[in-house]
Coordinates of C-alpha atoms and ligand atoms in Angstrom, one line a residue:
M1 CA -16.3 31.5 15.9
E2 CA -16.9 32.9 12.6
L3 CA -14.8 30.3 10.8
K4 CA -16.5 27.2 12.3
Y5 CA -19.9 29.1 11.6
K6 CA -19.0 29.5 7.8
I7 CA -17.6 26.0 7.4
D8 CA -20.9 24.6 8.9
E9 CA -23.0 26.7 6.5
L10 CA -20.8 25.6 3.4
K11 CA -21.1 21.9 4.5
S12 CA -24.8 22.2 4.8
Y13 CA -24.9 23.6 1.2
L14 CA -22.7 20.9 -0.2
G15 CA -24.7 18.4 1.8
Q16 CA -27.8 19.5 -0.2
H17 CA -26.1 19.4 -3.4
E18 CA -24.8 15.9 -2.5
K19 CA -28.5 14.7 -2.2
L20 CA -29.2 15.9 -5.6
V21 CA -26.1 14.2 -6.9
Q22 CA -27.3 11.0 -5.3
A23 CA -30.6 11.2 -6.9
I24 CA -28.9 11.7 -10.1
G25 CA -26.5 8.8 -9.6
L26 CA -29.4 6.5 -8.7
I27 CA -31.1 7.3 -11.9
Y28 CA -28.0 6.5 -14.1
W29 CA -27.7 3.3 -12.0
D30 CA -31.1 2.2 -12.8
M31 CA -30.6 3.3 -16.5
R32 CA -27.8 0.9 -16.8
T33 CA -29.3 -2.1 -14.8
N34 CA -33.1 -2.2 -14.7
I35 CA -34.8 0.3 -17.2
P36 CA -37.4 -0.8 -19.4
S37 CA -36.1 -0.1 -23.1
K38 CA -39.1 2.1 -24.0
A39 CA -38.5 4.2 -20.9
G40 CA -35.1 5.5 -22.0
E41 CA -36.0 8.8 -23.6
S42 CA -38.4 10.0 -20.8
R43 CA -35.9 9.2 -18.1
A44 CA -33.3 11.3 -19.9
K45 CA -35.7 14.3 -19.5
V46 CA -35.6 13.6 -15.6
L47 CA -31.8 13.5 -15.7
E48 CA -31.8 16.8 -17.8
Y49 CA -34.0 18.5 -15.3
L50 CA -32.3 17.2 -12.1
S51 CA -28.7 18.0 -13.6
G52 CA -29.9 21.4 -14.5
E53 CA -30.8 21.9 -10.8
S54 CA -27.4 20.7 -9.8
F55 CA -25.6 22.7 -12.1
K56 CA -27.5 25.8 -10.6
M57 CA -26.4 24.9 -7.2
I58 CA -22.8 24.6 -8.0
T59 CA -22.4 27.7 -10.2
S60 CA -24.7 29.8 -7.8
P61 CA -23.3 33.1 -6.6
K62 CA -23.6 31.6 -3.2
I63 CA -20.6 29.6 -3.8
E64 CA -18.6 32.8 -4.9
E65 CA -19.8 34.3 -1.6
F66 CA -18.5 31.2 0.5
I67 CA -15.0 31.4 -1.4
K68 CA -14.8 35.1 -0.7
D69 CA -15.7 34.7 3.0
L70 CA -13.6 31.7 3.5
T71 CA -10.4 32.7 1.9
P72 CA -9.0 35.0 4.4
Y73 CA -9.2 32.3 7.2
K74 CA -7.0 29.8 4.9
N75 CA -4.3 29.9 7.4
E76 CA -6.6 28.9 10.4
M77 CA -8.0 26.0 8.5
S78 CA -7.4 22.1 9.0
L79 CA -6.0 20.3 5.9
I80 CA -9.5 18.9 5.2
E81 CA -11.1 22.5 5.2
K82 CA -8.4 23.9 3.2
R83 CA -8.7 21.0 0.4
M84 CA -12.5 21.6 0.8
L85 CA -12.0 25.2 -0.2
E86 CA -9.6 24.6 -3.0
E87 CA -11.8 21.9 -4.7
L88 CA -14.9 24.1 -4.3
E89 CA -13.1 27.0 -6.0
R90 CA -11.6 24.8 -8.8
N91 CA -15.1 23.1 -9.5
Y92 CA -16.7 26.6 -9.4
N93 CA -14.4 28.3 -11.7
E94 CA -14.5 25.4 -14.4
T95 CA -18.1 24.9 -14.3
K96 CA -19.4 28.2 -14.5
K97 CA -17.4 28.6 -17.6
I98 CA -19.9 26.6 -19.4
P99 CA -23.4 28.3 -20.0
E100 CA -26.3 26.3 -18.2
D101 CA -28.4 25.6 -21.3
K102 CA -25.4 24.0 -23.0
Y103 CA -24.5 21.9 -19.9
V104 CA -28.4 20.8 -19.7
A105 CA -28.6 20.1 -23.5
Y106 CA -25.4 18.0 -23.4
V107 CA -26.5 16.0 -20.5
G108 CA -29.6 15.0 -22.3
L109 CA -27.5 14.3 -25.4
C110 CA -25.4 12.0 -23.3
S111 CA -28.2 9.9 -22.0
N112 CA -29.7 9.5 -25.5
S113 CA -26.1 8.7 -26.7
E114 CA -25.5 6.2 -24.4
L115 CA -28.8 4.2 -25.4
A116 CA -27.7 4.7 -29.1
W117 CA -24.4 3.0 -28.4
E118 CA -26.2 0.2 -26.8
K119 CA -28.3 -0.2 -29.8
A120 CA -25.6 -0.1 -32.2
K121 CA -23.6 -2.6 -30.4
D122 CA -26.4 -5.0 -30.2
A123 CA -26.9 -4.4 -34.1
N124 CA -23.1 -4.5 -34.6
D125 CA -23.5 -1.2 -36.4
F126 CA -21.4 1.9 -35.9
E127 CA -23.6 3.9 -38.3
I128 CA -26.5 3.9 -35.5
F129 CA -24.3 5.6 -33.0
K130 CA -22.1 7.8 -35.3
P131 CA -24.5 10.8 -35.5
Y132 CA -24.5 10.8 -31.6
L133 CA -20.9 10.5 -31.4
E134 CA -20.5 13.4 -33.7
K135 CA -22.4 15.6 -31.6
V136 CA -20.9 14.5 -28.3
V137 CA -17.3 15.2 -30.0
E138 CA -18.7 19.0 -31.0
F139 CA -19.7 19.7 -27.4
Q140 CA -16.4 18.5 -26.1
K141 CA -14.6 20.6 -28.5
E142 CA -16.8 23.6 -27.6
F143 CA -16.4 22.9 -23.7
I144 CA -12.4 23.0 -24.4
E145 CA -12.9 26.5 -25.9
Y146 CA -14.7 27.6 -22.8
W147 CA -12.5 26.0 -20.2
G148 CA -9.3 27.1 -22.2
Y149 CA -6.2 25.3 -23.1
K150 CA -2.4 26.0 -23.3
D151 CA -0.5 23.6 -25.9
D152 CA -2.7 20.9 -26.5
K153 CA -6.5 20.8 -26.4
Y154 CA -6.6 17.2 -25.2
D155 CA -4.6 18.2 -21.9
T156 CA -7.8 20.0 -20.7
L157 CA -9.5 16.6 -20.8
L158 CA -6.8 14.8 -19.2
D159 CA -6.5 17.3 -16.3
K160 CA -10.1 16.6 -15.5
Y161 CA -9.3 13.0 -14.6
E162 CA -5.8 13.2 -13.5
L163 CA -4.9 16.8 -12.0
G164 CA -1.9 18.3 -13.9
L165 CA -1.6 15.5 -16.4
T166 CA -0.6 16.7 -19.8
T167 CA 0.0 14.9 -23.2
E168 CA 3.6 15.9 -22.9
K169 CA 4.0 13.8 -19.7
L170 CA 1.9 11.1 -20.8
D171 CA 3.6 10.7 -24.2
K172 CA 6.7 9.9 -22.1
I173 CA 5.1 7.6 -19.7
F174 CA 3.4 5.6 -22.4
S175 CA 6.4 5.3 -24.6
E176 CA 8.4 3.8 -21.6
L177 CA 5.2 1.5 -21.1
R178 CA 4.9 0.2 -24.5
D179 CA 8.4 -0.5 -25.1
G180 CA 8.4 -2.4 -21.8
I181 CA 5.2 -4.5 -22.8
L182 CA 6.7 -5.2 -26.3
E183 CA 9.8 -6.3 -24.7
V184 CA 8.1 -9.0 -22.6
L185 CA 5.6 -9.9 -25.3
N186 CA 8.4 -10.5 -27.9
K187 CA 10.2 -12.8 -25.3
I188 CA 6.8 -14.8 -24.6
K189 CA 6.3 -15.1 -28.5
E190 CA 9.9 -16.7 -28.7
S191 CA 9.0 -19.1 -25.7
K192 CA 8.7 -22.8 -26.2
K193 CA 6.3 -23.2 -23.3
K194 CA 2.6 -23.4 -24.3
L195 CA 0.0 -22.8 -22.0
N196 CA -3.3 -24.4 -21.6
R197 CA -6.6 -22.7 -20.8
D198 CA -9.1 -24.7 -22.5
F199 CA -10.7 -25.7 -19.2
L200 CA -12.0 -22.1 -18.8
Y201 CA -14.2 -22.4 -21.7
G202 CA -17.3 -24.6 -21.6
H203 CA -20.4 -24.2 -19.7
F204 CA -20.7 -22.3 -16.5
D205 CA -24.2 -21.8 -15.1
A206 CA -24.7 -18.0 -14.5
N207 CA -26.4 -18.5 -11.1
K208 CA -23.2 -20.4 -10.0
Q209 CA -21.1 -17.7 -11.3
K210 CA -23.1 -15.3 -9.3
D211 CA -22.8 -17.2 -6.0
L212 CA -19.1 -17.5 -6.5
S213 CA -18.9 -13.8 -7.4
L214 CA -20.6 -12.8 -4.4
Y215 CA -18.5 -15.2 -2.2
I216 CA -15.2 -13.8 -3.5
L217 CA -16.3 -10.4 -3.2
E218 CA -16.9 -10.6 0.8
K219 CA -13.6 -12.6 1.0
I220 CA -11.7 -9.7 -0.5
G221 CA -13.4 -7.3 2.0
F222 CA -16.4 -5.8 0.1
D223 CA -19.0 -5.0 2.6
M224 CA -22.2 -6.5 1.2
E225 CA -24.2 -4.5 4.1
A226 CA -23.0 -1.3 2.4
G227 CA -23.3 -2.4 -1.2
R228 CA -24.7 -4.7 -3.8
L229 CA -23.8 -6.4 -7.0
D230 CA -26.3 -6.4 -10.1
V231 CA -25.9 -7.2 -13.9
S232 CA -25.4 -4.5 -16.5
V233 CA -23.9 -4.7 -20.2
H234 CA -20.7 -2.9 -19.1
P235 CA -19.5 -3.7 -15.4
F236 CA -19.4 -0.5 -13.6
T237 CA -19.4 0.8 -9.8
T238 CA -21.4 3.6 -8.4
N239 CA -21.9 5.0 -5.1
F240 CA -23.9 7.2 -2.6
G241 CA -21.5 7.8 0.2
N242 CA -19.6 5.2 1.7
K243 CA -22.6 3.1 2.9
D244 CA -24.3 2.4 -0.4
V245 CA -21.7 1.2 -3.0
R246 CA -23.2 -0.6 -6.1
L247 CA -21.3 -2.9 -8.3
T248 CA -22.3 -4.5 -11.6
T249 CA -21.0 -7.3 -13.4
N250 CA -21.8 -9.5 -16.5
Y251 CA -22.1 -13.2 -16.5
H252 CA -21.0 -15.2 -19.6
E253 CA -22.0 -18.8 -19.4
D254 CA -19.6 -19.9 -22.1
E255 CA -16.4 -19.1 -20.1
F256 CA -15.1 -18.8 -16.4
T257 CA -13.1 -15.6 -15.8
S258 CA -14.8 -12.8 -17.2
A259 CA -17.6 -12.2 -14.6
L260 CA -15.3 -13.2 -11.8
F261 CA -12.7 -10.7 -12.6
S262 CA -15.0 -8.1 -13.4
T263 CA -16.6 -8.6 -10.0
I264 CA -13.2 -8.5 -8.3
H265 CA -12.1 -5.2 -10.3
E266 CA -15.5 -3.4 -9.5
G267 CA -14.8 -4.9 -5.8
G268 CA -11.5 -2.9 -5.8
H269 CA -13.4 0.3 -6.7
G270 CA -16.0 -0.6 -4.0
I271 CA -13.6 -1.1 -1.3
Y272 CA -12.2 2.1 -1.9
E273 CA -15.3 4.1 -1.7
Q274 CA -16.6 2.1 1.3
N275 CA -13.4 2.9 3.3
I276 CA -13.3 6.7 2.7
S277 CA -13.6 8.3 6.1
D278 CA -16.9 9.4 7.4
D279 CA -15.2 12.9 8.2
L280 CA -15.2 13.7 4.5
E281 CA -18.9 13.7 4.4
C282 CA -20.4 16.9 2.8
T283 CA -16.9 18.2 1.9
G284 CA -16.7 17.3 -1.6
L285 CA -13.7 15.1 -0.8
Q286 CA -15.6 11.9 -0.2
T287 CA -14.5 10.3 -3.4
G288 CA -11.2 8.9 -4.8
A289 CA -8.2 11.0 -5.3
S290 CA -8.4 10.6 -9.0
M291 CA -9.8 8.1 -11.6
A292 CA -6.4 6.7 -11.8
I293 CA -5.8 6.1 -8.4
H294 CA -9.3 4.6 -8.3
E295 CA -8.3 2.1 -11.2
S296 CA -5.0 1.4 -9.2
Q297 CA -7.1 -0.2 -6.6
S298 CA -9.6 -2.1 -8.8
R299 CA -6.7 -3.4 -11.0
F300 CA -4.8 -4.0 -7.8
Y301 CA -7.4 -6.5 -6.7
E302 CA -8.1 -7.8 -10.1
N303 CA -4.6 -8.7 -11.2
I304 CA -1.8 -8.1 -8.6
L305 CA -4.0 -9.9 -6.1
G306 CA -6.5 -11.8 -8.1
R307 CA -4.2 -13.3 -10.7
S308 CA -1.4 -14.0 -8.2
K309 CA -0.3 -17.5 -7.5
G310 CA -1.3 -17.3 -4.0
F311 CA -4.9 -16.2 -4.5
C312 CA -5.1 -18.7 -7.5
S313 CA -4.1 -21.4 -4.9
Y314 CA -6.9 -20.2 -2.7
L315 CA -9.4 -19.8 -5.5
L316 CA -9.1 -23.1 -7.3
P317 CA -10.4 -25.5 -4.3
V318 CA -13.3 -22.9 -4.1
A319 CA -13.9 -23.0 -7.8
K320 CA -13.9 -26.7 -7.9
K321 CA -16.8 -26.7 -5.2
Y322 CA -18.7 -24.6 -7.8
F323 CA -17.7 -26.1 -11.0
E324 CA -16.8 -30.0 -11.7
D325 CA -15.1 -29.2 -14.8
F326 CA -12.1 -28.0 -12.9
K327 CA -11.7 -31.3 -10.8
D328 CA -8.3 -32.5 -12.5
V329 CA -6.9 -29.1 -12.9
T330 CA -3.6 -28.4 -11.0
L331 CA -2.6 -25.3 -9.3
D332 CA 0.3 -24.5 -11.9
E333 CA -2.3 -25.2 -14.7
F334 CA -4.8 -23.0 -13.3
Y335 CA -2.4 -20.0 -12.5
E336 CA -1.0 -20.1 -16.0
A337 CA -4.5 -20.1 -17.6
M338 CA -5.3 -17.0 -15.5
N339 CA -2.3 -15.5 -16.9
Y340 CA -2.5 -16.7 -20.5
V341 CA -1.0 -13.9 -22.5
E342 CA -2.3 -13.3 -26.1
T343 CA -2.9 -10.2 -28.1
S344 CA -6.8 -9.8 -28.7
L345 CA -9.4 -7.4 -29.8
I346 CA -11.4 -6.7 -26.6
R347 CA -10.0 -4.4 -24.0
T348 CA -11.8 -5.7 -20.9
E349 CA -10.9 -9.2 -21.7
A350 CA -7.2 -8.5 -22.4
D351 CA -4.6 -10.1 -20.2
E352 CA -2.6 -8.0 -17.9
L353 CA 0.2 -7.8 -20.1
T354 CA -1.2 -6.4 -23.4
Y355 CA -3.9 -4.5 -21.7
G356 CA -1.7 -1.3 -21.8
L357 CA -1.6 -1.4 -25.5
H358 CA -5.5 -1.2 -25.8
I359 CA -5.1 2.0 -23.7
I360 CA -2.3 3.4 -25.6
I361 CA -4.4 2.9 -29.0
R362 CA -7.3 4.8 -27.5
Y363 CA -5.1 7.5 -26.2
E364 CA -3.6 8.2 -29.6
I365 CA -6.9 8.2 -31.2
E366 CA -8.5 10.6 -28.8
K367 CA -5.6 13.0 -29.1
E368 CA -6.1 13.1 -32.8
L369 CA -10.0 13.4 -32.6
I370 CA -10.2 16.3 -30.0
N371 CA -7.5 18.1 -31.7
G372 CA -9.5 17.9 -35.0
R373 CA -6.6 16.1 -36.8
I374 CA -9.4 13.3 -37.6
S375 CA -13.2 13.2 -37.8
V376 CA -15.6 10.6 -36.4
S377 CA -16.0 9.2 -40.0
E378 CA -12.4 8.3 -39.9
L379 CA -12.5 6.7 -36.6
K380 CA -13.3 3.2 -37.5
D381 CA -10.5 3.0 -40.1
L382 CA -7.8 4.3 -37.7
W383 CA -9.1 1.9 -35.1
N384 CA -8.8 -1.0 -37.2
K385 CA -5.3 0.1 -38.5
K386 CA -3.9 0.5 -35.0
Y387 CA -5.2 -2.6 -33.7
K388 CA -3.4 -4.3 -36.6
E389 CA -0.2 -2.2 -36.0
Y390 CA -0.1 -2.6 -32.3
L391 CA -1.6 -6.1 -31.5
G392 CA -1.6 -7.7 -34.8
V393 CA -5.3 -8.4 -34.8
E394 CA -8.1 -6.9 -36.7
P395 CA -11.9 -6.5 -35.7
K396 CA -14.2 -8.5 -38.0
N397 CA -17.2 -6.2 -37.0
D398 CA -18.0 -3.1 -35.0
A399 CA -18.9 -4.6 -31.9
E400 CA -15.6 -6.2 -31.3
G401 CA -13.9 -3.0 -32.6
I402 CA -15.0 0.6 -32.4
L403 CA -18.2 0.0 -30.6
Q404 CA -16.6 -2.2 -27.6
D405 CA -16.6 0.5 -24.8
M406 CA -19.2 2.7 -23.7
H407 CA -16.9 5.7 -22.9
W408 CA -17.3 7.8 -25.8
S409 CA -21.1 7.7 -25.5
D410 CA -20.9 9.7 -22.5
G411 CA -18.3 11.9 -23.4
S412 CA -15.7 10.5 -21.3
F413 CA -12.8 11.6 -23.4
G414 CA -9.3 11.7 -21.5
Y415 CA -10.4 8.9 -19.2
F416 CA -8.9 5.8 -20.9
P417 CA -5.3 6.7 -19.7
S418 CA -6.6 6.3 -16.2
Y419 CA -6.7 2.6 -16.7
A420 CA -3.0 2.2 -17.7
L421 CA -2.0 4.7 -15.2
G422 CA -3.8 2.8 -12.5
N423 CA -1.6 -0.2 -13.3
L424 CA 1.7 1.9 -12.8
Y425 CA 0.4 3.3 -9.6
G426 CA -0.8 -0.1 -8.4
A427 CA 2.5 -1.8 -9.1
Q428 CA 4.3 1.0 -7.6
M429 CA 2.3 0.7 -4.5
F430 CA 2.8 -3.0 -4.5
N431 CA 6.3 -2.7 -4.5
T432 CA 6.3 -0.3 -1.2
L433 CA 3.7 -2.9 0.4
L434 CA 6.2 -5.8 -0.1
K435 CA 9.0 -3.7 1.1
E436 CA 7.3 -2.9 4.3
N437 CA 5.9 -6.4 4.8
P438 CA 7.9 -8.9 3.0
N439 CA 5.6 -12.1 3.9
I440 CA 2.2 -10.4 3.4
M441 CA 1.4 -12.6 0.0
E442 CA 1.6 -15.7 2.3
E443 CA -1.6 -15.0 4.0
V444 CA -3.2 -14.4 0.4
K445 CA -2.8 -18.6 -0.1
N446 CA -5.5 -18.8 2.6
G447 CA -7.7 -16.3 0.9
N448 CA -7.0 -13.8 3.8
L449 CA -6.6 -10.2 2.3
T450 CA -7.3 -8.5 5.5
E451 CA -3.9 -7.5 6.1
I452 CA -3.3 -6.0 2.6
T453 CA -6.7 -4.3 2.5
K454 CA -5.8 -2.8 5.8
W455 CA -2.7 -1.3 4.4
L456 CA -4.4 0.1 1.6
N457 CA -7.3 1.5 3.8
E458 CA -4.7 3.4 5.9
K459 CA -2.6 4.4 3.0
V460 CA -5.0 5.3 0.4
H461 CA -8.8 4.8 0.9
F462 CA -9.3 6.6 4.2
H463 CA -8.1 9.7 2.6
G464 CA -10.5 10.1 0.0
A465 CA -9.5 13.1 -2.2
I466 CA -7.7 15.1 0.6
Y467 CA -4.4 14.5 -1.4
T468 CA -3.9 15.1 -5.1
P469 CA -2.7 11.9 -6.9
E470 CA 0.8 13.3 -7.2
E471 CA 0.7 14.1 -3.4
L472 CA -0.8 10.6 -2.6
I473 CA 1.9 8.5 -4.4
K474 CA 4.7 10.3 -2.7
R475 CA 3.2 9.8 0.5
V476 CA 2.5 6.1 0.0
T477 CA 5.7 5.2 -1.9
G478 CA 8.2 7.9 -1.3
E479 CA 8.6 8.9 -4.8
E480 CA 6.7 10.2 -7.9
L481 CA 4.9 8.0 -10.3
N482 CA 7.6 5.6 -12.1
P483 CA 6.7 3.1 -14.8
K484 CA 9.7 1.2 -14.1
Y485 CA 7.8 -0.7 -11.1
F486 CA 5.1 -1.9 -13.4
I487 CA 7.5 -2.9 -16.1
D488 CA 9.6 -4.8 -13.6
Y489 CA 6.6 -6.5 -12.1
L490 CA 5.6 -7.6 -15.7
K491 CA 9.0 -9.1 -16.2
N492 CA 9.3 -10.7 -12.9
K493 CA 5.8 -12.4 -13.3
Y494 CA 5.7 -13.4 -16.9
Y495 CA 9.4 -14.4 -17.5
K496 CA 8.7 -17.1 -14.7
I497 CA 5.4 -18.0 -16.1
Y498 CA 6.7 -18.3 -19.7
D499 CA 10.0 -19.9 -18.8
V500 CA 12.1 -17.1 -20.4
E501 CA 14.7 -14.7 -19.4
Ligands
LIG1 ZN1 -12.4 0.3 -13.3

């Protein structure tokens, strides 16, 4: 049959492209984990070459032919085939708008810019990174002109990570979120209850932290035979299909939570990727529904489960086996320490409550920058001003301020909102999970997350990118994204912890 033949032909073409993408991904992984510092620039050349080849494949006239040949059969196609064609068309139309030489030059710039960011962060000096960032921003602005935009230039970038998202929609969501966070935060400030987390600081041997991280990772359902855990400056997850999913973390010997919760967070991303259906291989759909849906899973494991009272009651006796320091700590003390709220400077270490404010700051800055209302030279002052205004803290240096995240170095503008949206999606899914299974958190006390992971596998992970984020959240929860669930979750949890109403 003609259709089946054509689909097989397309899958084989996409399969070839996928091999190239995996090789590129492996180089990125190596650059962020193992590469000798002197090898950075020559490796960037390898990346440039391979990315050029990948670009050629996805903008090839062959793709246009596939689209032309397959479109008349749309009504005969399965859901997966239809979505595969739609994604192919969208990607093709978008990518071919950028001239190949521009794209290749941009990829080269980004790998050097990433290395410059690392150097700048080590040296605590924004000036080292600034010239690279200026170029990255210029490229992004140029790309937006190629891609086109309607009202707000930043919408074009948002849409890349969350299909259909606009600043108009996000302004509303974030204003509701900000008000909700501030309401809870103000109550906490008035609370007479003072929590103690001193015992989370001290000396925690990195090897023991690693053993504990690996133990917990398997416990929450990450398959170590289809993945691994390494170390990098900035924890991340990358994958090559669903049988090789690589996570990284970063051990700090002076405190307990950072590496463990980074590992659980990345583990959430990893569990998602490992459980995407094999049927989606070579379709372009064997990936998450969106970056925000991805973040909903990582932050679900990290916070909703990882920092729940149930999980803490499982974790504490385990932690005691690894670290003597905890021998007198009670469950309440441990749970409260894990959920200690304090406005702070570093996003990745922010508590669950104030985390969203870090994202809103970046969102507001990116909007201004991409629309040309501020320049890279003004970024640092604006950053510091907003931290003072929203969180009441001021960075003492660049490393704990403007240089803390790597995202801008590789041009990931428009990505940050995914983290906050992930919290919202996650809480909304949690609400449905509890409605369908009122006692499911009981099992978490025994460290048994199997039922929860199974629920997420069926509802979310398995489907990869078959559904758009909008379709997926409706399928899972019966309604569109609503910030109310996350705000209610925060109130429920933190009012109890801090003894306020
Ligand atoms: Zn993440």
